[in-house]
CSV table of C-alpha atoms and ligand atoms in Angstrom, one decimal:
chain,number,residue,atom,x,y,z
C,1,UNK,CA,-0.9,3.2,-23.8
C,2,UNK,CA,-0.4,4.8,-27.3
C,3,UNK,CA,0.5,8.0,-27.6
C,4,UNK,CA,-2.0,9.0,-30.7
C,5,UNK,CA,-4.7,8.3,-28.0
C,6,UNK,CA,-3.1,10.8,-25.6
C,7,UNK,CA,-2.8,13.3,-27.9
C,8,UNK,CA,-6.4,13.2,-27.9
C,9,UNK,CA,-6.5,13.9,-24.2
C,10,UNK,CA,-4.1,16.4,-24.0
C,11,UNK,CA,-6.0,19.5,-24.8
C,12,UNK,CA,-8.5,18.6,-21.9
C,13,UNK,CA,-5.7,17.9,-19.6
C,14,UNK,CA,-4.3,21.7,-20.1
C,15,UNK,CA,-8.0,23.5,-19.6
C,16,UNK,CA,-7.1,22.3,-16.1
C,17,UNK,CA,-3.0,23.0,-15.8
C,18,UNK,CA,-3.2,25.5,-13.1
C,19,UNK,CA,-3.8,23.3,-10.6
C,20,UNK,CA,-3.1,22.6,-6.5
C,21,UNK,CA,-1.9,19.7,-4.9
C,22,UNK,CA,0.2,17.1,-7.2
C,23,UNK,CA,0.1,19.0,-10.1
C,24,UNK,CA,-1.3,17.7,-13.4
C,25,UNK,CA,2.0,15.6,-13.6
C,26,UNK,CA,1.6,13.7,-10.8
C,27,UNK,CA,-1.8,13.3,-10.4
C,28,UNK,CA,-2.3,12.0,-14.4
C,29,UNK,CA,0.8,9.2,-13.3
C,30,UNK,CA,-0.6,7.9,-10.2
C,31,UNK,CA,-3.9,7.5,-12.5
C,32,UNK,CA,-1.9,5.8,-15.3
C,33,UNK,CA,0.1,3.7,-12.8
C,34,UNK,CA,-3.3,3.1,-11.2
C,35,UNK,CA,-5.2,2.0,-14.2
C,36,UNK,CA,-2.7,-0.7,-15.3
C,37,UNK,CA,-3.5,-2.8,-12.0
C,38,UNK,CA,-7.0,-3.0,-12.1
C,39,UNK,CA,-8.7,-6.0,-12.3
C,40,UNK,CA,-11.0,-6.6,-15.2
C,41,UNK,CA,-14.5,-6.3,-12.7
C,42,UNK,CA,-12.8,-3.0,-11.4
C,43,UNK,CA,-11.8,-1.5,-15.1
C,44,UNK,CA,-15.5,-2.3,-16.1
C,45,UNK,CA,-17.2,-0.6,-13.0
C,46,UNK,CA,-14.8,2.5,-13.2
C,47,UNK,CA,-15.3,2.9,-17.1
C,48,UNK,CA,-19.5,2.7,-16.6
C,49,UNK,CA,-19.4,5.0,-14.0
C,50,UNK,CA,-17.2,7.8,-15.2
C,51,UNK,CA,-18.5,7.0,-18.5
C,52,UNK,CA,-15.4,6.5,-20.5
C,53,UNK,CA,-14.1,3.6,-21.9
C,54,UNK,CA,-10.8,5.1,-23.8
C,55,UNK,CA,-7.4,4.0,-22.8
C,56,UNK,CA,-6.8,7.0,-20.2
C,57,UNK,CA,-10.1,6.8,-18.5
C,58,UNK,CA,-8.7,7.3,-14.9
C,59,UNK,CA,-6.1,9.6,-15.7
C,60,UNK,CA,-8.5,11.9,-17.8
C,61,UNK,CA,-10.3,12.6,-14.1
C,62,UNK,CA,-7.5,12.9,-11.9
C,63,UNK,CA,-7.6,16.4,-11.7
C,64,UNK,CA,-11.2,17.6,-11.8
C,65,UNK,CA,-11.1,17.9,-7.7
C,66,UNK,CA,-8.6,20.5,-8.3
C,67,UNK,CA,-11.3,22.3,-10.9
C,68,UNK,CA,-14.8,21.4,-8.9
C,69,UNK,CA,-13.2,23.1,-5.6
C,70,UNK,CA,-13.1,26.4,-7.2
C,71,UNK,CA,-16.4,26.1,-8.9
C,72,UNK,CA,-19.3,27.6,-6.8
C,73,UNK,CA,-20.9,24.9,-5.1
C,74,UNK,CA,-17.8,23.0,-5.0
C,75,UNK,CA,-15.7,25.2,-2.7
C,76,UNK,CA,-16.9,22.7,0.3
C,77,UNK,CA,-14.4,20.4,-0.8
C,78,UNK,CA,-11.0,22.6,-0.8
C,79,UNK,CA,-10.5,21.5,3.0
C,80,UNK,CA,-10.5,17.5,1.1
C,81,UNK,CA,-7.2,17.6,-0.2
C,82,UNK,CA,-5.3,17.3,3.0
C,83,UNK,CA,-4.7,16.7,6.3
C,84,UNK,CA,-2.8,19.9,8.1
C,85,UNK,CA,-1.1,17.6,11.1
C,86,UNK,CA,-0.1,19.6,13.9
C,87,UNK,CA,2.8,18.1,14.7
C,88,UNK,CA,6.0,19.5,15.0
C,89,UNK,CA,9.0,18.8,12.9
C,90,UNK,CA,11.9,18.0,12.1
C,91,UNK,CA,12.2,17.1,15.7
C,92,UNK,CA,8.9,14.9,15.8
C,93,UNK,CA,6.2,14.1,12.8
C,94,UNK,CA,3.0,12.5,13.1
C,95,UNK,CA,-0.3,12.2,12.3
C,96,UNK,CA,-3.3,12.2,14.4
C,97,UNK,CA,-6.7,11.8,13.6
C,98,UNK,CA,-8.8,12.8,16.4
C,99,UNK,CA,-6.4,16.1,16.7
C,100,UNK,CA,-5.8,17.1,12.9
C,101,UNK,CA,-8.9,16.1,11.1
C,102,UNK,CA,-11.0,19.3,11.9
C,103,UNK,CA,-14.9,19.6,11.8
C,104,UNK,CA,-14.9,20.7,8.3
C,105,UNK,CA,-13.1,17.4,7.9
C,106,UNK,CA,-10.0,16.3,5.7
C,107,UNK,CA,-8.1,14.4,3.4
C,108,UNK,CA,-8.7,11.4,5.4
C,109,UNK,CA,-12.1,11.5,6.3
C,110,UNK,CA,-13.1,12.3,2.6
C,111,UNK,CA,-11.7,9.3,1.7
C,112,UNK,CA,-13.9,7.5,3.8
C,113,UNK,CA,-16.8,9.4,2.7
C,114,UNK,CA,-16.3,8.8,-1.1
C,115,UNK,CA,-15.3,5.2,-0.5
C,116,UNK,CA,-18.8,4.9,1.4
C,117,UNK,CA,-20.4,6.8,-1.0
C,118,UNK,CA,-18.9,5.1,-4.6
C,119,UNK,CA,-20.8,1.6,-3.2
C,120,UNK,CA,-24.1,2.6,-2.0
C,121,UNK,CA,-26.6,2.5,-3.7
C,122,UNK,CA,-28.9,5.0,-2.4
C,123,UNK,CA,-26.3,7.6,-4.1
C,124,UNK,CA,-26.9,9.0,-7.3
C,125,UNK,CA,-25.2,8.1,-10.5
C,126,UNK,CA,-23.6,11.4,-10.8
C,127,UNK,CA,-22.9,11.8,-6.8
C,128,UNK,CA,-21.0,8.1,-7.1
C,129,UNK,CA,-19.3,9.2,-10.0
C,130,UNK,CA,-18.0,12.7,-8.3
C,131,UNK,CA,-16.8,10.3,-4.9
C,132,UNK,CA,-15.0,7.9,-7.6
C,133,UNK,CA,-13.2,10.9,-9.1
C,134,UNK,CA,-12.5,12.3,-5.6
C,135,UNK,CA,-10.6,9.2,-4.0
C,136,UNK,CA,-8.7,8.8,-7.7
C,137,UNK,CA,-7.6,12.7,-6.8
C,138,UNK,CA,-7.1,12.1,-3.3
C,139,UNK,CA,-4.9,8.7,-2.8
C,140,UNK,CA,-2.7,11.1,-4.9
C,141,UNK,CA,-3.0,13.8,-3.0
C,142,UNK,CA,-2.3,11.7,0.6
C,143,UNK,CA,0.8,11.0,-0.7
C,144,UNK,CA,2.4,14.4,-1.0
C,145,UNK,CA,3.9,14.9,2.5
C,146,UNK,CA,2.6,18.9,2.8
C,147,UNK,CA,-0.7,17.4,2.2
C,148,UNK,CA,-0.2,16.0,5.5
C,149,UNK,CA,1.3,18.7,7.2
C,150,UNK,CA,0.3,21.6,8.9
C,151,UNK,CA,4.0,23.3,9.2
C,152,UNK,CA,3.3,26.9,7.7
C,153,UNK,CA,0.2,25.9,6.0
C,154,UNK,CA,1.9,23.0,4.2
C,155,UNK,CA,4.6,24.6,3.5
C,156,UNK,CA,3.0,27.3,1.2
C,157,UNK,CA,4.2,30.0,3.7
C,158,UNK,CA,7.6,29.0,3.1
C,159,UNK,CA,9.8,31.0,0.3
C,160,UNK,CA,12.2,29.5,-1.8
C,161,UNK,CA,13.8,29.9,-5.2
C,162,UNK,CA,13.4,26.9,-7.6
C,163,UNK,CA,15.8,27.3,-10.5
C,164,UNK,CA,16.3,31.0,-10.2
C,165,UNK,CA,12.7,31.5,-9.9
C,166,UNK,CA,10.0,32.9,-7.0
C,167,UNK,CA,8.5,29.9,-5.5
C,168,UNK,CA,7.3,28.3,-2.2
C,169,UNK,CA,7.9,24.6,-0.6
C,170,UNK,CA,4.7,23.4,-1.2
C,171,UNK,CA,4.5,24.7,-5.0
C,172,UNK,CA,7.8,22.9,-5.6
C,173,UNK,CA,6.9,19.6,-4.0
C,174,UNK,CA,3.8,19.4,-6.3
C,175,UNK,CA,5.1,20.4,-9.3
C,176,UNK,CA,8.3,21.8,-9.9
C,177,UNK,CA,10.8,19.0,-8.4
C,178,UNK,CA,8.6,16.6,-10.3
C,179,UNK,CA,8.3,18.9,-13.6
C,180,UNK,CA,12.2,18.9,-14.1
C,181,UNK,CA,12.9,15.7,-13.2
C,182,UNK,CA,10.1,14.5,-16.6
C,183,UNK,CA,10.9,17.3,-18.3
C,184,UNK,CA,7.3,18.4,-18.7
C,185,UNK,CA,3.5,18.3,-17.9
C,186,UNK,CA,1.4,16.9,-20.5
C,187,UNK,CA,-0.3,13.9,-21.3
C,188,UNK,CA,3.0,12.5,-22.8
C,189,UNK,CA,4.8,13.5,-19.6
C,190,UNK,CA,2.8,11.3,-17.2
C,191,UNK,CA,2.9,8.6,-19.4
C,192,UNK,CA,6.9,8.3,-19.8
C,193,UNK,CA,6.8,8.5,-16.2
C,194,UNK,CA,4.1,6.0,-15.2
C,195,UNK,CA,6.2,3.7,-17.7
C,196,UNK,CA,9.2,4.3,-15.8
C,197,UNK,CA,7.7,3.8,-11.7
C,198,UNK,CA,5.8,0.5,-13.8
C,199,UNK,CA,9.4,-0.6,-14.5
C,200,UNK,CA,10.3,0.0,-11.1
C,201,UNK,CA,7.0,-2.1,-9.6
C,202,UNK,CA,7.4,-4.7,-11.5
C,203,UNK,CA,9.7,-7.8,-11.1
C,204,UNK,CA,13.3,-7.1,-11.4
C,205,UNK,CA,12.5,-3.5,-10.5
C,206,UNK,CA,13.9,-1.3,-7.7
C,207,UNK,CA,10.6,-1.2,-5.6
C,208,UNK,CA,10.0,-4.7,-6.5
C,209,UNK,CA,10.4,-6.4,-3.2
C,210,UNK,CA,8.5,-3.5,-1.2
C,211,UNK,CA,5.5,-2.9,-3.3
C,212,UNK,CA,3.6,-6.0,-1.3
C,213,UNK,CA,4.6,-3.6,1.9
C,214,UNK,CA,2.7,-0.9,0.4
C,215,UNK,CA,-0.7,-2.4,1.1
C,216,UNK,CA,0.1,-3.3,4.6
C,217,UNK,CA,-2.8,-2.2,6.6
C,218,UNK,CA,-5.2,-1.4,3.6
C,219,UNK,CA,-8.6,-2.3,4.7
C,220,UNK,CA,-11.7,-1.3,2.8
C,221,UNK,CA,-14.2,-1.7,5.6
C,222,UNK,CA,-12.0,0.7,7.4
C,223,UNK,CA,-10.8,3.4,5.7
C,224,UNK,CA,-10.1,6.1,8.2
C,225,UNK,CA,-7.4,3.2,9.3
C,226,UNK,CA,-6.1,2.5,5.6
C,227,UNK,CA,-5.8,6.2,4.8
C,228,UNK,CA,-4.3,7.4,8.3
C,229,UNK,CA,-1.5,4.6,7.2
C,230,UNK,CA,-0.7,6.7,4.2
C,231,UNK,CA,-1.1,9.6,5.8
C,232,UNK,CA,1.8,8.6,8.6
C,233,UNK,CA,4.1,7.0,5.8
C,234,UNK,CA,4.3,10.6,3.7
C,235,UNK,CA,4.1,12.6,6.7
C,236,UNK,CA,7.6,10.8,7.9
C,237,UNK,CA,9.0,12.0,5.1
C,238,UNK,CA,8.7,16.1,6.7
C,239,UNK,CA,10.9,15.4,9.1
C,240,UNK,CA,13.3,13.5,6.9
C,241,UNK,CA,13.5,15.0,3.8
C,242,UNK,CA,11.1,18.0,3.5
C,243,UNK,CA,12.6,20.1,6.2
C,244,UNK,CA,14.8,17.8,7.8
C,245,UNK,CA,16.7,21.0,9.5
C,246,UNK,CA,13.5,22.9,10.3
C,247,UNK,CA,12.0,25.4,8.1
C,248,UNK,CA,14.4,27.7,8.5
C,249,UNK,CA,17.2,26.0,6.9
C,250,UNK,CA,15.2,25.9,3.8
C,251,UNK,CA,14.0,29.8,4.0
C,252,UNK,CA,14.8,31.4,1.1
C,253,UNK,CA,17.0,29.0,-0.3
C,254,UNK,CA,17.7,27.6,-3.9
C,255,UNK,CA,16.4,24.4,-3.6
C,256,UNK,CA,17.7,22.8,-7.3
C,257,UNK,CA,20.8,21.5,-6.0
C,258,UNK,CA,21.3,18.9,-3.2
C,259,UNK,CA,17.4,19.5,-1.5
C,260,UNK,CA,16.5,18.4,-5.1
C,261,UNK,CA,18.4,15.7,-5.4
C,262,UNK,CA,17.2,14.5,-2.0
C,263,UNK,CA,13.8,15.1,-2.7
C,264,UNK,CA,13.3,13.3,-6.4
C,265,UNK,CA,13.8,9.5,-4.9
C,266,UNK,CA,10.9,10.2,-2.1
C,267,UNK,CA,8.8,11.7,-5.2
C,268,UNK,CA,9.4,8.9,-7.2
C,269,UNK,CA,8.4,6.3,-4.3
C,270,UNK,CA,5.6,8.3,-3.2
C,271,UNK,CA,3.9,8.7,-6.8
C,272,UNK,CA,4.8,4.5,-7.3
C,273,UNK,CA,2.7,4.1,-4.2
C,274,UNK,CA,-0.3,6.1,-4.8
C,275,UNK,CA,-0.7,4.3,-8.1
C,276,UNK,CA,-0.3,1.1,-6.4
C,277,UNK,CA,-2.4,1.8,-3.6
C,278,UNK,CA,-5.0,3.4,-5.7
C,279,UNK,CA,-5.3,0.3,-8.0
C,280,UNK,CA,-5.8,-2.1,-4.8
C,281,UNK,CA,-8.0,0.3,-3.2
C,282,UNK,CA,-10.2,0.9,-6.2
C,283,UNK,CA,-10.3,-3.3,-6.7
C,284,UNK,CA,-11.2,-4.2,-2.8
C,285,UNK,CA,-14.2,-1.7,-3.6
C,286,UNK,CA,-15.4,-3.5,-6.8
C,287,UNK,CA,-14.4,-7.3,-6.2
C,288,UNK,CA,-13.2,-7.6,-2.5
C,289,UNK,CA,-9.8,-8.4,-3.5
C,290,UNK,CA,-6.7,-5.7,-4.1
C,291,UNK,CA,-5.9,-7.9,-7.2
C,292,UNK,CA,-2.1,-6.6,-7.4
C,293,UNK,CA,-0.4,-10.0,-5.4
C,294,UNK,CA,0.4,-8.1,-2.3
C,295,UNK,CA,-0.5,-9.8,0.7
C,296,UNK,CA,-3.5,-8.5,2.9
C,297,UNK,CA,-1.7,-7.6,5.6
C,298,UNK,CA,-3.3,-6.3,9.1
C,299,UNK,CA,-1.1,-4.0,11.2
C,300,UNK,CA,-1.0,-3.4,14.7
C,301,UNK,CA,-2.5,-0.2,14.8
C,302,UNK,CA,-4.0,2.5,17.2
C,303,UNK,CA,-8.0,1.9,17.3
C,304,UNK,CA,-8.9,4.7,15.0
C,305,UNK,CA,-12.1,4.9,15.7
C,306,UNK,CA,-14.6,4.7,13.0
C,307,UNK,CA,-15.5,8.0,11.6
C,308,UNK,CA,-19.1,7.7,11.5
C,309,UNK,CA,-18.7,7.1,15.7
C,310,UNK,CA,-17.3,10.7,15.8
C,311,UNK,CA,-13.7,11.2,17.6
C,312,UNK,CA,-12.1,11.5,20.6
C,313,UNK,CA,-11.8,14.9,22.5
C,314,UNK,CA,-8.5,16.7,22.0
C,315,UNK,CA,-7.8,19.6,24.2
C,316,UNK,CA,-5.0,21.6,21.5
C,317,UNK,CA,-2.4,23.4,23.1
C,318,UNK,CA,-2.5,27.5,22.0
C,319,UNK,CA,0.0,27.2,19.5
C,320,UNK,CA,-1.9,24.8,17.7
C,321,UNK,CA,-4.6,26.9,17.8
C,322,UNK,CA,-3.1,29.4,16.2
C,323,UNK,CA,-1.7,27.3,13.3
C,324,UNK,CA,-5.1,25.8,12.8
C,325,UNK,CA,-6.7,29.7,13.0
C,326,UNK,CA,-3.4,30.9,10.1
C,327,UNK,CA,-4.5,27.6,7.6
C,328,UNK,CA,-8.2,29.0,7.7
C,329,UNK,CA,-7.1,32.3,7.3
C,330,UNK,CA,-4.9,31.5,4.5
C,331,UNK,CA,-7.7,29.6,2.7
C,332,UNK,CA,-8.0,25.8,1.3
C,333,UNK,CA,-6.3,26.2,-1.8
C,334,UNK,CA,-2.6,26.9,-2.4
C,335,UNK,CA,-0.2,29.3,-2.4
C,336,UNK,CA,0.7,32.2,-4.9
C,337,UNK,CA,1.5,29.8,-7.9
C,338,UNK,CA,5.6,30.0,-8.7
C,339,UNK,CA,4.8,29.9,-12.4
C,340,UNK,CA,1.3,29.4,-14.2
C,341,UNK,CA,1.3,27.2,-17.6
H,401,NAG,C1,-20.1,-4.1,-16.1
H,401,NAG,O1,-20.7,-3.0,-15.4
H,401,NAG,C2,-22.0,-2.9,-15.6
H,401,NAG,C3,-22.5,-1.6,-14.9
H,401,NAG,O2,-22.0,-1.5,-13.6
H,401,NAG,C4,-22.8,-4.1,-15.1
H,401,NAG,O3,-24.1,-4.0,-15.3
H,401,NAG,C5,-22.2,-5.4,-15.8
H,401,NAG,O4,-22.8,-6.5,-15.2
H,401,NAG,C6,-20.7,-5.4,-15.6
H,401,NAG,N1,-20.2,-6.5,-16.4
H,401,NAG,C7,-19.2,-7.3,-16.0
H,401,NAG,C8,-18.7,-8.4,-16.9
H,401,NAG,O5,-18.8,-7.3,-14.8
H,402,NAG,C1,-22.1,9.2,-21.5
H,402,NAG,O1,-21.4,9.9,-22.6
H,402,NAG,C2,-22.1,10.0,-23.8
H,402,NAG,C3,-21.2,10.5,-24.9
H,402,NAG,O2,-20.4,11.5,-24.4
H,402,NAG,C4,-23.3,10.8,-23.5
H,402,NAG,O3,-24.1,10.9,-24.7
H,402,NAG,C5,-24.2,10.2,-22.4
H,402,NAG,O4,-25.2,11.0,-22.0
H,402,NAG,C6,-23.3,10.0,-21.1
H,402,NAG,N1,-24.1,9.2,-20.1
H,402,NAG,C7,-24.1,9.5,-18.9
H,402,NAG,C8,-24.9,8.7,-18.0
H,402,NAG,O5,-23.5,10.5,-18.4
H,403,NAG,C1,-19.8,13.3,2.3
H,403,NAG,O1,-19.9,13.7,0.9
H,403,NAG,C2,-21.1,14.5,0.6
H,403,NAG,C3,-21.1,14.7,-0.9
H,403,NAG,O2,-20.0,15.4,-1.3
H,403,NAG,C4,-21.1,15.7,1.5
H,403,NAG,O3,-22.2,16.5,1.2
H,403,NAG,C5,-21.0,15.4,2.9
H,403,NAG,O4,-20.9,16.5,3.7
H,403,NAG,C6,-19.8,14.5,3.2
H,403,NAG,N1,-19.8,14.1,4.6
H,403,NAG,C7,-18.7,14.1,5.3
H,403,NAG,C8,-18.8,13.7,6.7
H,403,NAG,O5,-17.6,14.5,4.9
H,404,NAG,C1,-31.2,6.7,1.7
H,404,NAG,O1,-31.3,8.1,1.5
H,404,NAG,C2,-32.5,8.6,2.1
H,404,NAG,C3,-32.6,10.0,1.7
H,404,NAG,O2,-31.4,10.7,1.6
H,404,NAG,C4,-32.4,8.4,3.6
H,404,NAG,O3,-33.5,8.9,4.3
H,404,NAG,C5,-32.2,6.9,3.9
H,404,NAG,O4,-32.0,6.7,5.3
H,404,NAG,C6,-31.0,6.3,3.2
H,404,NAG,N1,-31.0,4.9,3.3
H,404,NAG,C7,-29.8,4.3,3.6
H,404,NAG,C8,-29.9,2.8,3.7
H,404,NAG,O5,-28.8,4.8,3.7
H,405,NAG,C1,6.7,35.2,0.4
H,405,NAG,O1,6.5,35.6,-0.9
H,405,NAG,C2,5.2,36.3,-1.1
H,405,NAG,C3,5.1,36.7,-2.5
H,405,NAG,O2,5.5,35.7,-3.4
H,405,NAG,C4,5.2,37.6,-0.2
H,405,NAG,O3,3.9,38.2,-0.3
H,405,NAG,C5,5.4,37.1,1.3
H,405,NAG,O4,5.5,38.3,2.1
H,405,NAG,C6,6.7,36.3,1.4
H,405,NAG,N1,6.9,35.8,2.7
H,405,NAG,C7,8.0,35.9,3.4
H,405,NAG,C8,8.0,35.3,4.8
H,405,NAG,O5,9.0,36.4,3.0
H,406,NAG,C1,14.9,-5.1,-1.3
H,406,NAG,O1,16.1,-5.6,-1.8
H,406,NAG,C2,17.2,-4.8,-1.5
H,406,NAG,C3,18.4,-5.4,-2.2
H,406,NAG,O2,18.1,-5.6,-3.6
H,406,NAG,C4,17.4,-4.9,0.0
H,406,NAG,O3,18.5,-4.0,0.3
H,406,NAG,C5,16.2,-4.4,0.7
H,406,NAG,O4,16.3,-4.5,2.1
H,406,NAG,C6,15.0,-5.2,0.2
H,406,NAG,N1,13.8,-4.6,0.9
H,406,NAG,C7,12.8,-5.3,1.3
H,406,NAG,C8,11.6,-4.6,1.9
H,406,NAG,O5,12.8,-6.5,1.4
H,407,ZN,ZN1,-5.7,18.2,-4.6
């Protein structure tokens, strides 16, 4: 990926800098990690229907969902970008479809939506090219773990101090941890980065001998299963390294020493994935195959059932209520931003 061609990029990248969720950084790398697996079917069907055929054409739409969800028309899709799992940690984290995925829906079941959507062919052109640029924004987004956490509304609710400065847990998981660690959040940022978790994919690399675990469970004719898998593996990662001694350990805390240094190897794992997983999802759409060598593995899973069938009754206890009643309150969208670009 040459750098002259980013530079191109870069000034549509910032109109769209103050962004939720992954921030620009993150987002833009799991896109650029994305786009270098894709099979040759798959980088032909993606370029004709976003329209693009330059070298970042993934990565230049990895953030729109972040833009269209405060458009008018578009704020339908703020409750998209996660999954608020009412769970309850450090002491126990999980994921459960049938509980967290609401009636507005969620993070999961948009996913299956746009992946249904993207292939038929009784969707408009511009419709399957707003569901293409909502799963490349949301296998990011799946991957954050307070995307997949209800805990004080992901986490926003939670103050902290990143480097000296006002910020909140959410806000630092999306961007700030993952801003120092690059150094920045352009263009030229995401691609030093997705060159580095490449390096690390790739034989000889550190995640070399797990990335053919990654796609463990992925199933195209069954998304709600696929996505709930990703959902579980960055939710496990609350009670671990998120607020591994409950929330209010990390209350007002400086978090750029040790809870950084904790954090940044999760971060690093978790964007590697989303770029993998991304490319294989993207290639069983177009060609049936995930086209990256991992084995098509099936897991032993609970019997999600299939979204479309609607889901099982569950009664939620009062306190979930309430959690589920302070996340609508609060809105879709994050927090106070800790610093705007
Ligand atoms: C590329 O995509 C276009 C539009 O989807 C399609 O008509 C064409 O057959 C594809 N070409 C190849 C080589 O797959
Ligand atoms: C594709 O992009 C070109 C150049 O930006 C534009 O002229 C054309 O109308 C676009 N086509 C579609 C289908 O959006
Ligand atoms: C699927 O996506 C369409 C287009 O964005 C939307 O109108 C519809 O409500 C979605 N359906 C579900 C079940 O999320
Ligand atoms: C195609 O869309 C039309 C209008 O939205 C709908 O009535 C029809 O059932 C759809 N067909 C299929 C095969 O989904
Ligand atoms: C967190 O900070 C915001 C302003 O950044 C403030 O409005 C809110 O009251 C604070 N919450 C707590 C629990 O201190
Ligand atoms: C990957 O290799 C390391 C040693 O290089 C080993 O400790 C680890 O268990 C291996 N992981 C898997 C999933 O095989
Ligand atoms: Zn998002």
């Amino acid at each position: 990926m040459a750098r002259t061609t980013a530079s191109a990029f870069l000034s549509i990248l910032l109109l769209s800098a103050e962004t939720a969720a992954w921030g620009n950084l993150g987002h833009t790398t799991v896109a650029l990690i994305a786009q270098s697996f894709l099979s040759p079917q798959t980088v032909n069907f993606t370029q004709s229907l976003l329209n693009d055929t330059s070298s970042t054409f993934l990565a230049n739409v990895a953030t729109w969902a972040d833009s269209y969800r405060k458009e008018p028309g578009g704020e339908f899709s703020g409750v998209y970008h996660y999954i608020d799992a009412l769970d309850s940690p450090p002491a126990s984290c999980d994921v459960d479809y049938d509980r967290d995925c609401p009636e507005e829906g969620c993070i999961v079941s948009a996913i299956a939506n746009y992946t249904t959507r993207v292939q038929s062919s009784n969707v408009s052109f511009a419709e399957r090219q707003k569901a293409l640029k909502w799963i490349i924004h949301f296998v990011g987004d799946i991957h954050q773990p307070l995307h997949v956490e209800n805990l004080a509304v992901g986490g926003n609710l939670i103050n902290v101090t990143f480097e000296g400065a006002s910020a909140n847990l959410h806000r630092i998981w999306d961007s700030d941890m993952p801003e120092k660690l690059i150094g920045g959040y352009a263009l030229e940022d995401a691609l030093d980065w997705s060159s580095s978790l490449l390096e690390d994919i790739k034989a000889g690399g550190k995640y070399a001998n797990q990335s053919s675990t990654w796609l463990t469970g992925i199933d195209v004719n069954d998304a709600i299963a696929s996505s709930m898998h990703w959902a579980q593996d960055a939710n496990a990662y609350v009670c671990s390294t998120v607020v591994p001694e409950g929330q209010e350990a990390v209350e007002g805390k400086e978090l750029e020493g040790e809870y950084y240094d904790a954090a940044i190897p999760v971060i690093q794992q978790q964007i590697a994935k989303a770029g993998y997983r991304l490319a294989a999802w993207l290639n069983l759409i177009v060609t049936g195959q995930t086209g990256v060598g991992g084995e098509y593995v099936s897991l032993t899973r609970p019997a999600w059932k299939r979204w479309e069938d609607g889901k099982r009754e569950v009664q939620l206890e009062d306190w979930m209520v309430e959690a589920r009643r302070v996340r609508r309150a609060f809105g879709s969208d994050c927090g106070p931003a800790g610093h705007h670009h």
